[in-house]
Amino acid sequence: SSFATLLSLLHRQVIGATVTTWNEELETPFVYMKEQSSAGDVSTVDVISPASPFYLYLAPETLRLMLLPLLEYSANLTYIRYNLPWAPHHLGDWPVCNILPEEQEQMPMEETGNMLIMLAAIAQRQQGQVEYLNKYSDLLQIWANYLNESLPDPENQLCTDDFEGPSPHNANLAMKGIIGLGAYSIILKYQGDVSRSEYYLSQAVAYAYQWIDLAKDVEDVHDLPHFRLEYDKNGTWSMKYNLFWQYVLDLNIFPDAVRQIELAYYQTKSNKFGVPLDSRGTLAKCDSTLWIASMYDLHSEQQQMMLNHIYQFAHETPTRIPISDVYDTSNNEAIFFTARPVMGGLHSIALLNQQKVQKMMTDIVKSVTSFEFIACSKCELSDRYGPDNGYNCHPIGDTENVVCTCPDNSYQTDKRCRICDAENICGNPSIACAETGIFPDGSLFACFCSNGLTSYGKACDESSLITTVSPPEATTATTPTSTTTTATSISTAMDLPQRTSVKKLKNIFF
């Protein structure tokens, strides 16, 4: 309830930074966002991006209209001649959109990754409607080429945490660029360009495995495994909050083990009032913290700890101003910023869980539509649902009638799904298994196994459990042909167990 209170307060703060105008030439609304307090810029991309979980969750069309002015500016469809191969930082000083390319606060990989990621996320929430992007196809290709040519090692440049200064070989920034390439592959797929989509996806995956090798920290064998702040600096660490976007986009670029390793490590770095951004100091960002919190298991102790830190900051900080997004984890004092819309990032937990529910329901519908209506004699739990009473139930599952839906919208399950841990439904006691209820009455159950498979009472296939990973070589960006095999083989290699001990993960990567 305390976190819900915080979200309700932030609703006005996020929306209050925007204004809607009417573009007479295009006959469409444009939405602009002001970078409150920190610079007063118009439509700063790395302010829109941290605010975007709010809009993706509640109003994806508003976010689309917010990106249109940036696309128009970048594609030279205004009187400003934009000539940079990466996305712009902002459009001007509020409320005038007239900044020249050379006057930008350049954040090449940051803003390019942000734009591609947000465009892909919007497309996913608008049923793949990307026709409006056709006029910007050349621009998006230029941005993707920039990422492809710059990865996996960014040069010395600024990222959104610009108050810390430029950072060469920044691992978290590279992660955003890699996921940005994956986002571009999503856009291409919606546009029907399958071959180039597969090419850029395979590039992203190859860079991800290079990232693992470059970023892993090996200085202290007694420390928990983790990944560095910068590739060449052992003994450093940073929040890899950009990994959040992999799960927003439902991509499988970085192995899930990277998430597990990092989340376990952050638990060892918490100060009295929260976890800092990185090893350079004690400052934390609320939006980044919530991106991290969203990647913990829902309602877990670790997730709740991070939520409590943000609420404690807002409720108890001695700096009594409209809620800041940067504070010192050593004394709970706000630093720099006031009332910024980036606090829309606090909706990240709601966004990810909204997606999980939607995906689960989609999978169920697909299962239902793939079977004939037959009597569900194998999953009867009482005489009420027997064929003698006129019930012909609809089975869901592979070969076994384990879950049945009946004409009166009732549901039955085989008892094995309700005790899947106890009876080793996944076929191996070392593979963790959990049951989940889909409907409010908890009547429809499935077993989800930690080797990535789903069971409706049938044992999960142990053979899919991957215990070793060999980093693939990166492909070259010459021509996007014959990449299907590469993308498939890499994707298969990434199907790592989702509940593996940190010790085992250390053996895999370190």
XYZ file of C-alpha atoms in Angstrom:
510
model
C 0.000 0.000 0.000
C 2.890 2.380 0.672
C 4.238 1.842 -2.823
C 0.772 2.336 -4.317
C 0.623 5.658 -2.487
C 3.942 6.650 -4.029
C 2.740 5.737 -7.527
C -0.413 7.789 -7.093
C 1.658 10.839 -6.160
C 3.926 10.394 -9.168
C 1.090 10.146 -11.679
C 0.729 13.941 -11.781
C 4.504 14.468 -11.779
C 4.975 12.333 -14.898
C 2.066 13.753 -16.897
C 2.621 17.318 -15.692
C 5.873 17.532 -17.643
C 4.124 17.074 -21.005
C 2.186 19.280 -23.390
C 0.189 18.312 -26.486
C 0.199 20.361 -29.692
C -1.356 19.942 -33.127
C 0.833 19.522 -36.210
C -1.177 21.096 -39.017
C 1.030 19.744 -41.796
C 0.827 16.116 -40.648
C -2.628 16.528 -39.115
C -1.635 14.678 -35.973
C -1.004 15.545 -32.328
C 2.585 15.926 -31.155
C 3.422 15.431 -27.481
C 6.467 17.113 -25.941
C 8.090 16.439 -22.568
C 10.037 18.998 -20.570
C 13.196 17.998 -18.736
C 12.135 19.596 -15.474
C 14.744 21.241 -13.213
C 17.876 19.592 -14.637
C 18.128 21.451 -17.958
C 14.759 22.632 -19.216
C 15.292 20.849 -22.530
C 12.504 19.875 -24.904
C 11.889 16.132 -25.332
C 15.172 14.829 -23.931
C 15.364 11.237 -25.133
C 17.015 9.911 -21.975
C 14.262 11.554 -19.922
C 11.463 10.140 -22.060
C 13.030 6.672 -21.854
C 13.041 6.336 -18.037
C 9.515 7.785 -17.980
C 8.333 5.370 -20.669
C 7.295 2.432 -18.406
C 4.448 4.679 -17.216
C 3.295 5.303 -20.788
C 3.892 1.770 -22.058
C 1.743 0.504 -19.200
C -1.039 3.090 -19.384
C -0.855 4.986 -22.698
C 1.500 3.618 -25.393
C -0.099 5.838 -28.057
C 0.902 8.918 -26.065
C 4.490 7.672 -26.050
C 4.332 7.148 -29.826
C 3.157 10.736 -30.297
C 6.018 11.837 -28.045
C 8.597 10.216 -30.331
C 7.176 11.624 -33.577
C 8.783 15.099 -33.204
C 12.151 13.442 -32.575
C 11.758 11.255 -35.663
C 10.786 14.257 -37.803
C 13.789 16.239 -36.554
C 16.238 13.351 -37.015
C 14.976 12.528 -40.520
C 15.575 16.106 -41.740
C 11.862 16.809 -42.058
C 12.186 20.149 -40.241
C 14.197 23.222 -41.221
C 17.099 21.991 -39.036
C 19.618 19.895 -40.988
C 20.422 16.938 -38.738
C 23.548 15.149 -39.973
C 24.610 12.815 -37.152
C 24.524 8.992 -37.473
C 23.015 8.583 -34.010
C 19.822 9.750 -32.342
C 19.632 13.280 -30.906
C 19.674 14.111 -27.224
C 16.833 16.679 -27.349
C 15.062 19.217 -29.573
C 15.938 22.555 -27.964
C 15.405 24.755 -24.917
C 11.796 24.733 -23.750
C 9.597 25.577 -25.538
C 11.601 26.237 -28.736
C 12.710 23.259 -30.862
C 15.625 24.717 -32.805
C 18.822 23.100 -31.564
C 21.550 22.460 -34.137
C 23.227 19.031 -34.298
C 26.577 20.381 -33.110
C 24.899 21.959 -30.064
C 23.532 18.654 -28.771
C 24.715 17.047 -25.536
C 25.916 14.019 -27.428
C 24.962 10.597 -26.026
C 25.305 8.461 -29.163
C 24.716 4.928 -27.921
C 22.397 5.972 -25.094
C 19.885 7.856 -27.223
C 20.078 5.561 -30.250
C 19.378 2.537 -28.093
C 16.587 4.407 -26.304
C 14.788 5.365 -29.512
C 14.913 1.900 -31.088
C 13.880 0.213 -27.837
C 10.904 2.509 -27.272
C 9.731 2.221 -30.892
C 9.839 -1.585 -30.673
C 8.056 -1.613 -27.304
C 5.289 0.599 -28.684
C 4.898 -1.651 -31.734
C 4.480 -4.701 -29.501
C 1.674 -2.974 -27.608
C -0.056 -1.794 -30.772
C -0.356 -5.196 -32.462
C 2.641 -4.602 -34.719
C 1.261 -1.437 -36.314
C 4.443 0.112 -37.726
C 3.233 1.619 -41.003
C 3.967 5.099 -39.661
C 7.663 4.113 -39.453
C 7.962 3.512 -43.209
C 8.878 7.161 -43.841
C 11.680 6.833 -41.280
C 13.098 3.501 -42.524
C 16.354 5.016 -43.790
C 16.833 6.835 -40.492
C 16.318 3.693 -38.403
C 18.767 1.841 -40.645
C 21.390 4.544 -40.041
C 20.880 4.235 -36.287
C 21.130 0.444 -36.387
C 24.308 0.651 -38.459
C 25.815 3.010 -35.897
C 25.153 0.509 -33.114
C 26.368 -2.419 -35.176
C 29.630 -0.664 -36.013
C 30.229 0.624 -32.461
C 29.528 -2.539 -30.457
C 30.503 -4.343 -28.362
C 32.838 -1.678 -26.911
C 31.496 1.896 -26.695
C 33.987 4.708 -26.947
C 34.434 7.286 -24.199
C 31.002 8.935 -24.159
C 28.208 10.121 -21.918
C 25.272 7.992 -20.900
C 22.103 9.039 -19.080
C 24.037 9.169 -15.792
C 25.871 12.197 -17.187
C 26.379 13.718 -13.725
C 29.114 11.074 -13.342
C 30.872 12.262 -16.522
C 31.911 10.279 -19.631
C 32.692 6.598 -19.156
C 34.771 4.580 -21.657
C 34.015 0.887 -22.246
C 30.850 1.229 -20.152
C 29.259 -2.215 -19.754
C 25.747 -1.008 -18.934
C 25.789 1.385 -21.898
C 26.961 -1.402 -24.211
C 24.103 -3.540 -22.919
C 21.629 -0.857 -24.018
C 23.195 -0.737 -27.480
C 23.013 -4.517 -27.826
C 19.358 -4.614 -26.784
C 18.767 -1.681 -29.151
C 19.939 -3.873 -32.039
C 17.513 -6.539 -30.879
C 14.770 -3.916 -30.793
C 15.522 -2.983 -34.397
C 15.135 -6.646 -35.363
C 11.624 -6.549 -33.840
C 10.710 -3.505 -35.938
C 12.028 -5.177 -39.096
C 10.035 -8.312 -38.345
C 6.836 -6.287 -38.043
C 7.712 -4.649 -41.361
C 7.995 -8.080 -42.975
C 11.776 -7.917 -43.526
C 12.530 -11.316 -42.000
C 16.061 -11.818 -43.338
C 17.384 -8.508 -42.017
C 15.482 -9.021 -38.773
C 17.295 -12.321 -38.235
C 20.597 -10.729 -39.150
C 20.388 -7.945 -36.564
C 19.101 -10.331 -33.919
C 22.039 -12.670 -34.496
C 24.404 -9.693 -34.297
C 22.901 -8.660 -30.973
C 23.247 -12.164 -29.544
C 26.854 -12.457 -30.695
C 27.685 -9.107 -29.093
C 25.986 -10.238 -25.881
C 28.344 -13.184 -25.548
C 31.324 -10.949 -26.253
C 29.941 -8.633 -23.557
C 29.955 -11.470 -21.029
C 33.617 -12.160 -21.724
C 34.606 -8.475 -21.648
C 32.585 -7.444 -18.589
C 33.067 -10.335 -16.153
C 35.027 -9.350 -13.068
C 37.775 -11.750 -12.016
C 39.812 -9.742 -9.508
C 38.585 -11.197 -6.214
C 37.849 -14.928 -6.256
C 36.197 -14.598 -2.842
C 33.691 -12.010 -4.077
C 30.373 -12.956 -5.638
C 30.560 -13.134 -9.430
C 29.433 -9.968 -11.183
C 30.065 -7.772 -14.199
C 32.159 -4.599 -14.208
C 31.312 -0.929 -14.528
C 33.806 -0.634 -17.392
C 35.337 -3.484 -19.362
C 38.925 -2.678 -18.374
C 38.375 -1.992 -14.658
C 38.496 -5.032 -12.411
C 37.027 -4.609 -8.961
C 34.265 -2.289 -10.194
C 30.538 -2.860 -10.553
C 27.410 -1.068 -11.717
C 23.674 -1.617 -11.820
C 22.909 -3.209 -15.191
C 19.489 -1.580 -15.234
C 19.388 -1.559 -19.035
C 18.842 -5.325 -18.926
C 15.274 -4.430 -17.923
C 14.504 -3.705 -21.569
C 15.306 -7.255 -22.624
C 12.340 -8.405 -20.551
C 10.088 -5.561 -21.680
C 10.706 -6.589 -25.300
C 10.584 -10.317 -24.508
C 13.973 -10.788 -26.156
C 16.352 -13.614 -25.352
C 19.664 -11.923 -26.131
C 21.493 -12.079 -22.800
C 21.235 -15.382 -20.923
C 18.935 -15.089 -17.924
C 21.907 -16.114 -15.810
C 23.310 -12.590 -16.286
C 20.241 -11.232 -14.514
C 20.583 -13.740 -11.679
C 24.282 -13.024 -11.166
C 23.793 -9.265 -11.067
C 20.717 -9.288 -8.831
C 22.464 -11.504 -6.288
C 25.459 -9.165 -6.258
C 23.426 -5.996 -5.636
C 22.191 -7.485 -2.370
C 25.763 -7.233 -1.072
C 26.091 -3.542 -2.000
C 23.170 -1.954 -0.205
C 23.845 1.068 1.986
C 21.540 2.228 4.778
C 19.137 3.919 2.368
C 19.554 1.903 -0.802
C 21.835 0.490 -3.483
C 24.035 3.036 -5.328
C 24.206 3.211 -9.107
C 27.753 1.885 -9.191
C 31.099 1.667 -7.429
C 31.960 5.330 -8.120
C 29.945 6.693 -5.200
C 26.809 6.554 -3.071
C 24.246 8.154 -5.390
C 21.142 6.199 -6.398
C 18.538 6.876 -9.094
C 14.967 5.974 -8.236
C 13.949 5.051 -11.787
C 16.992 2.827 -12.315
C 16.441 1.184 -8.932
C 12.879 0.282 -9.896
C 14.026 -1.157 -13.234
C 16.282 -3.420 -11.194
C 13.524 -4.199 -8.679
C 11.203 -5.287 -11.486
C 13.646 -8.042 -12.458
C 13.450 -9.732 -9.049
C 10.723 -12.311 -8.477
C 7.410 -10.598 -7.783
C 6.781 -10.012 -4.050
C 10.197 -11.451 -3.185
C 12.082 -10.181 -0.153
C 14.744 -8.672 -2.428
C 12.201 -6.783 -4.498
C 10.415 -5.516 -1.409
C 13.697 -4.259 0.035
C 14.276 -2.058 -3.015
C 10.711 -0.766 -2.967
C 11.066 0.071 0.716
C 14.238 2.058 0.021
C 12.451 4.268 -2.518
C 9.444 4.787 -0.270
C 11.702 5.528 2.697
C 13.564 8.122 0.642
C 10.376 9.860 -0.487
C 8.771 9.717 2.962
C 11.738 10.499 5.215
C 14.294 12.495 3.212
C 15.201 15.785 4.907
C 15.124 17.399 1.439
C 11.443 18.359 1.301
C 10.908 19.113 -2.394
C 8.756 17.586 -5.145
C 10.121 14.070 -5.379
C 13.665 13.907 -6.737
C 14.988 10.935 -8.671
C 18.583 11.154 -7.388
C 19.530 10.790 -3.741
C 22.461 9.824 -1.538
C 22.158 6.319 -0.096
C 24.372 7.247 2.848
C 22.205 10.066 4.255
C 18.893 9.916 2.310
C 19.291 13.469 0.993
C 18.026 14.420 -2.475
C 20.633 15.591 -4.979
C 20.325 17.715 -8.134
C 16.860 17.061 -9.518
C 13.263 18.023 -8.673
C 9.864 16.873 -9.972
C 11.242 15.151 -13.066
C 9.019 12.865 -15.185
C 11.640 10.106 -15.128
C 9.835 8.826 -12.042
C 7.481 7.128 -14.490
C 10.096 4.394 -14.308
C 8.474 3.324 -11.047
C 5.750 1.672 -13.128
C 8.283 -0.888 -14.384
C 7.055 -3.643 -12.050
C 3.475 -3.177 -13.209
C 4.635 -3.155 -16.837
C 6.567 -6.422 -16.654
C 3.836 -8.254 -14.784
C 1.196 -6.969 -17.186
C 3.210 -8.608 -19.957
C 3.576 -11.891 -18.076
C -0.168 -12.206 -17.566
C -0.905 -11.351 -21.193
C 1.671 -13.846 -22.468
C 0.371 -16.593 -20.196
C -3.195 -16.057 -21.351
C -2.073 -16.030 -25.001
C -0.279 -19.358 -24.527
C -3.394 -20.846 -22.948
C -5.622 -19.679 -25.792
C -3.203 -21.176 -28.316
C -3.285 -24.492 -26.449
C -7.071 -24.494 -26.265
C -7.544 -23.886 -29.973
C -5.237 -26.734 -30.953
C -7.374 -29.595 -29.559
C -10.694 -31.280 -30.366
C -13.573 -31.263 -27.886
C -13.576 -34.690 -26.197
C -14.731 -36.179 -22.920
C -12.156 -35.378 -20.236
C -12.171 -38.753 -18.542
C -8.531 -38.546 -17.418
C -8.849 -35.351 -15.449
C -12.175 -35.825 -13.714
C -11.934 -34.805 -10.068
C -15.597 -35.402 -9.226
C -18.738 -36.896 -10.695
C -19.918 -33.384 -11.501
C -17.796 -33.259 -14.639
C -18.336 -36.827 -15.837
C -19.570 -37.663 -19.353
C -22.709 -39.125 -17.780
C -23.647 -35.600 -16.708
C -23.316 -34.255 -20.230
C -19.935 -32.550 -19.884
C -17.619 -32.700 -22.875
C -14.509 -30.896 -21.714
C -11.799 -29.231 -23.719
C -8.287 -30.523 -22.836
C -5.210 -28.311 -22.647
C -1.791 -29.927 -22.732
C 0.441 -32.311 -24.650
C -1.016 -35.833 -25.164
C -2.407 -35.939 -21.619
C -5.802 -34.450 -20.711
C -4.454 -32.717 -17.653
C -6.327 -29.413 -17.670
C -9.901 -29.357 -18.952
C -12.265 -26.480 -19.579
C -15.963 -27.341 -19.549
C -19.077 -25.768 -21.111
C -20.050 -23.981 -17.903
C -16.628 -22.257 -17.793
C -15.455 -24.547 -14.996
C -11.919 -25.903 -14.939
C -10.358 -29.134 -13.725
C -6.764 -30.115 -13.203
C -4.961 -33.361 -12.642
C -3.733 -33.392 -9.033
C -0.141 -33.810 -10.189
C -0.012 -30.176 -11.264
C -0.929 -29.057 -7.774
C 2.014 -30.841 -6.170
C 4.508 -30.692 -9.010
C 7.509 -30.190 -6.717
C 6.655 -33.171 -4.532
C 6.181 -35.556 -7.424
C 9.066 -34.355 -9.593
C 6.836 -33.415 -12.480
C 9.863 -32.053 -14.310
C 11.520 -35.464 -14.294
C 14.562 -34.522 -12.254
C 14.748 -33.503 -8.576
C 17.428 -30.916 -9.444
C 15.049 -29.030 -11.752
C 12.872 -26.684 -9.715
C 9.195 -26.567 -10.563
C 6.430 -24.167 -9.545
C 2.686 -24.178 -10.024
C 0.743 -21.100 -10.993
C -2.957 -20.257 -10.925
C -4.304 -18.298 -13.849
C -7.869 -17.409 -12.904
C -9.018 -15.594 -9.740
C -10.340 -18.810 -8.214
C -6.994 -20.515 -8.841
C -8.705 -23.277 -10.777
C -6.430 -23.507 -13.793
C -2.907 -24.635 -12.980
C 0.260 -25.285 -14.923
C 3.726 -26.309 -13.810
C 6.637 -24.123 -14.901
C 10.013 -25.854 -14.788
C 13.326 -24.114 -14.325
C 14.716 -25.551 -17.548
C 12.403 -23.159 -19.329
C 9.643 -25.610 -20.207
C 5.998 -25.649 -19.196
C 4.226 -28.798 -18.074
C 0.513 -29.485 -17.808
C 1.108 -32.631 -15.794
C 3.562 -34.165 -18.250
C 7.214 -34.375 -17.262
C 9.383 -31.603 -18.690
C 12.106 -32.715 -21.076
C 15.352 -32.810 -19.117
C 17.386 -32.852 -22.326
C 16.766 -29.139 -22.863
C 18.733 -28.207 -19.738
C 21.927 -26.449 -20.834
C 24.844 -26.711 -18.423
C 27.641 -25.169 -20.477
C 27.803 -22.224 -22.834
C 30.427 -21.480 -25.489
C 30.450 -17.841 -26.603
C 29.878 -17.707 -30.367
C 32.016 -15.587 -32.635
C 30.459 -12.304 -33.729
C 29.344 -12.229 -37.324
C 30.459 -9.405 -39.567
C 28.112 -6.702 -40.758
C 28.768 -7.117 -44.457
C 25.509 -8.453 -45.829
C 22.429 -9.760 -44.028
C 22.214 -13.163 -45.691
C 22.163 -16.767 -44.468
C 21.871 -15.829 -40.815
C 18.916 -17.999 -39.821
C 21.067 -20.903 -38.652
C 23.305 -18.647 -36.567
C 20.391 -16.965 -34.849
C 18.698 -20.296 -34.114
C 21.792 -21.988 -32.707
C 22.640 -19.030 -30.492
C 19.085 -18.753 -29.209
C 19.131 -22.442 -28.300
C 22.401 -22.039 -26.430
C 20.869 -19.290 -24.323
C 18.074 -21.463 -22.934
C 19.758 -21.563 -19.524
C 18.053 -22.764 -16.350
C 16.119 -19.998 -14.647
C 16.660 -21.189 -11.082
C 20.301 -22.072 -10.779
C 22.581 -21.474 -7.819
C 24.982 -18.541 -7.995
C 27.825 -21.026 -7.551
C 26.756 -22.935 -10.653
C 26.358 -19.710 -12.628
C 29.865 -18.710 -11.594
C 31.135 -21.993 -13.023
C 29.347 -21.287 -16.305
C 30.644 -17.765 -16.904
C 33.687 -17.350 -14.698
